[in-house]
PDB file of C-alpha atoms in Angstrom:
ATOM      1  CA  UNK A 282      87.095  89.168 108.468  1.00  0.00           C
ATOM      2  CA  UNK A 283      86.471  91.082 105.266  1.00  0.00           C
ATOM      3  CA  UNK A 284      82.777  90.584 104.462  1.00  0.00           C
ATOM      4  CA  UNK A 285      82.436  92.693 101.308  1.00  0.00           C
ATOM      5  CA  UNK A 286      82.849  89.751  98.888  1.00  0.00           C
ATOM      6  CA  UNK A 287      82.586  86.551 100.890  1.00  0.00           C
ATOM      7  CA  UNK A 288      80.710  84.820  98.050  1.00  0.00           C
ATOM      8  CA  UNK A 289      83.837  84.974  95.880  1.00  0.00           C
ATOM      9  CA  UNK A 290      86.153  83.776  98.630  1.00  0.00           C
ATOM     10  CA  UNK A 291      87.677  80.308  98.946  1.00  0.00           C
ATOM     11  CA  UNK A 292      88.860  79.477 102.471  1.00  0.00           C
ATOM     12  CA  UNK A 293      91.340  76.892 103.655  1.00  0.00           C
ATOM     13  CA  UNK A 294      92.017  76.069 107.310  1.00  0.00           C
ATOM     14  CA  UNK A 295      94.753  74.442 109.333  1.00  0.00           C
ATOM     15  CA  UNK A 296      93.767  73.380 112.830  1.00  0.00           C
ATOM     16  CA  UNK A 297      95.892  72.681 115.924  1.00  0.00           C
ATOM     17  CA  UNK A 298      99.250  73.387 114.305  1.00  0.00           C
ATOM     18  CA  UNK A 299     101.902  72.907 116.991  1.00  0.00           C
ATOM     19  CA  UNK A 300     103.296  76.433 116.971  1.00  0.00           C
ATOM     20  CA  UNK A 301     102.759  79.723 118.769  1.00  0.00           C
ATOM     21  CA  UNK A 302     100.176  82.029 117.188  1.00  0.00           C
ATOM     22  CA  UNK A 303     102.494  85.042 117.577  1.00  0.00           C
ATOM     23  CA  UNK A 304     105.218  83.366 115.539  1.00  0.00           C
ATOM     24  CA  UNK A 305     102.784  82.503 112.760  1.00  0.00           C
ATOM     25  CA  UNK A 306     101.207  85.988 112.735  1.00  0.00           C
ATOM     26  CA  UNK A 307     104.518  87.675 111.901  1.00  0.00           C
ATOM     27  CA  UNK A 308     104.704  85.558 108.728  1.00  0.00           C
ATOM     28  CA  UNK A 309     101.001  85.899 107.839  1.00  0.00           C
ATOM     29  CA  UNK A 310     101.258  89.702 107.973  1.00  0.00           C
ATOM     30  CA  UNK A 311     103.932  89.683 105.260  1.00  0.00           C
ATOM     31  CA  UNK A 312     101.715  87.866 102.732  1.00  0.00           C
ATOM     32  CA  UNK A 313      98.272  89.355 103.461  1.00  0.00           C
ATOM     33  CA  UNK A 314      96.964  91.271 100.419  1.00  0.00           C
ATOM     34  CA  UNK A 315      99.538  89.859  97.987  1.00  0.00           C
ATOM     35  CA  UNK A 316      99.054  87.670  94.941  1.00  0.00           C
ATOM     36  CA  UNK A 317      99.314  83.889  95.281  1.00  0.00           C
ATOM     37  CA  UNK A 318     102.533  83.548  93.275  1.00  0.00           C
ATOM     38  CA  UNK A 319     104.241  86.429  95.080  1.00  0.00           C
ATOM     39  CA  UNK A 320     103.258  85.003  98.472  1.00  0.00           C
ATOM     40  CA  UNK A 321     104.636  81.547  97.614  1.00  0.00           C
ATOM     41  CA  UNK A 322     107.941  83.122  96.525  1.00  0.00           C
ATOM     42  CA  UNK A 323     108.197  85.142  99.737  1.00  0.00           C
ATOM     43  CA  UNK A 324     107.378  82.133 101.931  1.00  0.00           C
ATOM     44  CA  UNK A 325     109.984  79.927 100.264  1.00  0.00           C
ATOM     45  CA  UNK A 326     112.784  82.334 101.194  1.00  0.00           C
ATOM     46  CA  UNK A 327     111.722  83.414 104.691  1.00  0.00           C
ATOM     47  CA  UNK A 328     113.802  81.704 107.411  1.00  0.00           C
ATOM     48  CA  UNK A 329     110.895  80.901 109.751  1.00  0.00           C
ATOM     49  CA  UNK A 330     109.547  77.462 110.655  1.00  0.00           C
ATOM     50  CA  UNK A 331     105.992  78.814 110.351  1.00  0.00           C
ATOM     51  CA  UNK A 332     106.353  79.087 106.562  1.00  0.00           C
ATOM     52  CA  UNK A 333     105.902  75.355 105.935  1.00  0.00           C
ATOM     53  CA  UNK A 334     102.320  74.995 107.256  1.00  0.00           C
ATOM     54  CA  UNK A 335     101.355  78.344 105.708  1.00  0.00           C
ATOM     55  CA  UNK A 336     102.577  77.184 102.280  1.00  0.00           C
ATOM     56  CA  UNK A 337     100.556  73.969 102.684  1.00  0.00           C
ATOM     57  CA  UNK A 338      97.367  75.857 103.608  1.00  0.00           C
ATOM     58  CA  UNK A 339      97.858  78.482 100.874  1.00  0.00           C
ATOM     59  CA  UNK A 340      98.413  75.751  98.270  1.00  0.00           C
ATOM     60  CA  UNK A 341      95.267  74.002  99.496  1.00  0.00           C
ATOM     61  CA  UNK A 342      93.250  77.222  99.120  1.00  0.00           C
ATOM     62  CA  UNK A 343      94.584  77.702  95.579  1.00  0.00           C
ATOM     63  CA  UNK A 344      93.804  74.090  94.657  1.00  0.00           C
ATOM     64  CA  UNK A 345      90.274  74.477  96.057  1.00  0.00           C
ATOM     65  CA  UNK A 346      89.789  77.655  94.000  1.00  0.00           C
ATOM     66  CA  UNK A 347      91.037  75.943  90.844  1.00  0.00           C
ATOM     67  CA  UNK A 348      88.825  72.902  91.409  1.00  0.00           C
ATOM     68  CA  UNK A 349      85.608  74.513  92.680  1.00  0.00           C
ATOM     69  CA  UNK A 350      85.468  77.784  90.720  1.00  0.00           C
ATOM     70  CA  UNK A 351      87.903  77.061  87.846  1.00  0.00           C
ATOM     71  CA  UNK A 352      90.030  80.111  88.743  1.00  0.00           C
ATOM     72  CA  UNK A 353      93.601  80.305  87.494  1.00  0.00           C
ATOM     73  CA  UNK A 354      96.233  80.250  90.228  1.00  0.00           C
ATOM     74  CA  UNK A 355      98.039  83.168  88.580  1.00  0.00           C
ATOM     75  CA  UNK A 356      94.970  85.410  89.172  1.00  0.00           C
ATOM     76  CA  UNK A 357      94.492  84.645  92.867  1.00  0.00           C
ATOM     77  CA  UNK A 358      94.877  87.245  95.629  1.00  0.00           C
ATOM     78  CA  UNK A 359      95.092  86.583  99.366  1.00  0.00           C
ATOM     79  CA  UNK A 360      92.081  88.448 100.738  1.00  0.00           C
ATOM     80  CA  UNK A 361      91.817  86.958 104.224  1.00  0.00           C
ATOM     81  CA  UNK A 362      94.641  85.593 106.350  1.00  0.00           C
ATOM     82  CA  UNK A 363      94.452  85.294 110.113  1.00  0.00           C
ATOM     83  CA  UNK A 364      95.682  83.145 112.983  1.00  0.00           C
ATOM     84  CA  UNK A 365      93.770  82.174 116.133  1.00  0.00           C
ATOM     85  CA  UNK A 366      95.106  80.488 119.229  1.00  0.00           C
ATOM     86  CA  UNK A 367      94.408  76.793 119.587  1.00  0.00           C
ATOM     87  CA  UNK A 368      94.425  74.450 122.566  1.00  0.00           C
ATOM     88  CA  UNK A 369      97.533  74.237 124.732  1.00  0.00           C
ATOM     89  CA  UNK A 370      99.173  70.972 125.705  1.00  0.00           C
ATOM     90  CA  UNK A 371      99.924  71.173 129.409  1.00  0.00           C
ATOM     91  CA  UNK A 372     102.925  69.230 130.665  1.00  0.00           C
ATOM     92  CA  UNK A 373     105.244  69.201 133.675  1.00  0.00           C
ATOM     93  CA  UNK A 374     109.023  69.341 133.552  1.00  0.00           C
ATOM     94  CA  UNK A 375     110.937  67.847 136.491  1.00  0.00           C
ATOM     95  CA  UNK A 376     112.945  70.319 138.570  1.00  0.00           C
ATOM     96  CA  UNK A 377     115.275  70.179 141.539  1.00  0.00           C
ATOM     97  CA  UNK A 378     114.235  68.759 144.923  1.00  0.00           C
ATOM     98  CA  UNK A 379     111.268  66.796 143.573  1.00  0.00           C
ATOM     99  CA  UNK A 380     109.414  69.791 142.207  1.00  0.00           C
ATOM    100  CA  UNK A 381     107.740  70.133 138.842  1.00  0.00           C
ATOM    101  CA  UNK A 382     107.473  73.200 136.623  1.00  0.00           C
ATOM    102  CA  UNK A 383     104.477  73.622 134.299  1.00  0.00           C
ATOM    103  CA  UNK A 384     105.135  73.756 130.547  1.00  0.00           C
ATOM    104  CA  UNK A 385     102.502  74.916 128.064  1.00  0.00           C
ATOM    105  CA  UNK A 386     102.940  73.913 124.437  1.00  0.00           C
ATOM    106  CA  UNK A 387     100.809  76.257 122.291  1.00  0.00           C
ATOM    107  CA  UNK A 388      99.022  75.505 119.044  1.00  0.00           C
ATOM    108  CA  UNK A 389      97.207  77.696 116.541  1.00  0.00           C
ATOM    109  CA  UNK A 390      94.531  77.672 113.853  1.00  0.00           C
ATOM    110  CA  UNK A 391      95.448  79.254 110.496  1.00  0.00           C
ATOM    111  CA  UNK A 392      92.811  80.471 108.013  1.00  0.00           C
ATOM    112  CA  UNK A 393      93.647  81.737 104.522  1.00  0.00           C
ATOM    113  CA  UNK A 394      91.088  82.964 101.997  1.00  0.00           C
ATOM    114  CA  UNK A 395      91.806  83.639  98.332  1.00  0.00           C
ATOM    115  CA  UNK A 396      89.755  85.370  95.668  1.00  0.00           C
ATOM    116  CA  UNK A 397      90.163  86.020  91.969  1.00  0.00           C
ATOM    117  CA  UNK A 398      91.373  89.485  91.068  1.00  0.00           C
ATOM    118  CA  UNK A 399      89.454  91.194  88.289  1.00  0.00           C
TER     119      UNK A 399
END
């Protein structure tokens, strides 16, 4: 995490989102370091399912910045954006001859931090 200006950073988190962390990381890497408005435009047109929860979390971070620090959404930059692995749901799928095959359904934690550009 970038620690140079953590006092002027507004974070928003999404926990246990039912999606693989690798699939979310490929989308997060496209918006890291961009402005809020540019990131929202990019996310709306990307064809990935991971865009929906990222848009929700990014909008939450922008709303928190507007409410807590009275920053304008047009001046926000995405400073921090990362994805961690969450807990896995472990299930069994029936197979031939009475056997069972393990299935792991991954989840992830998304963190997005915005700051005001000056």
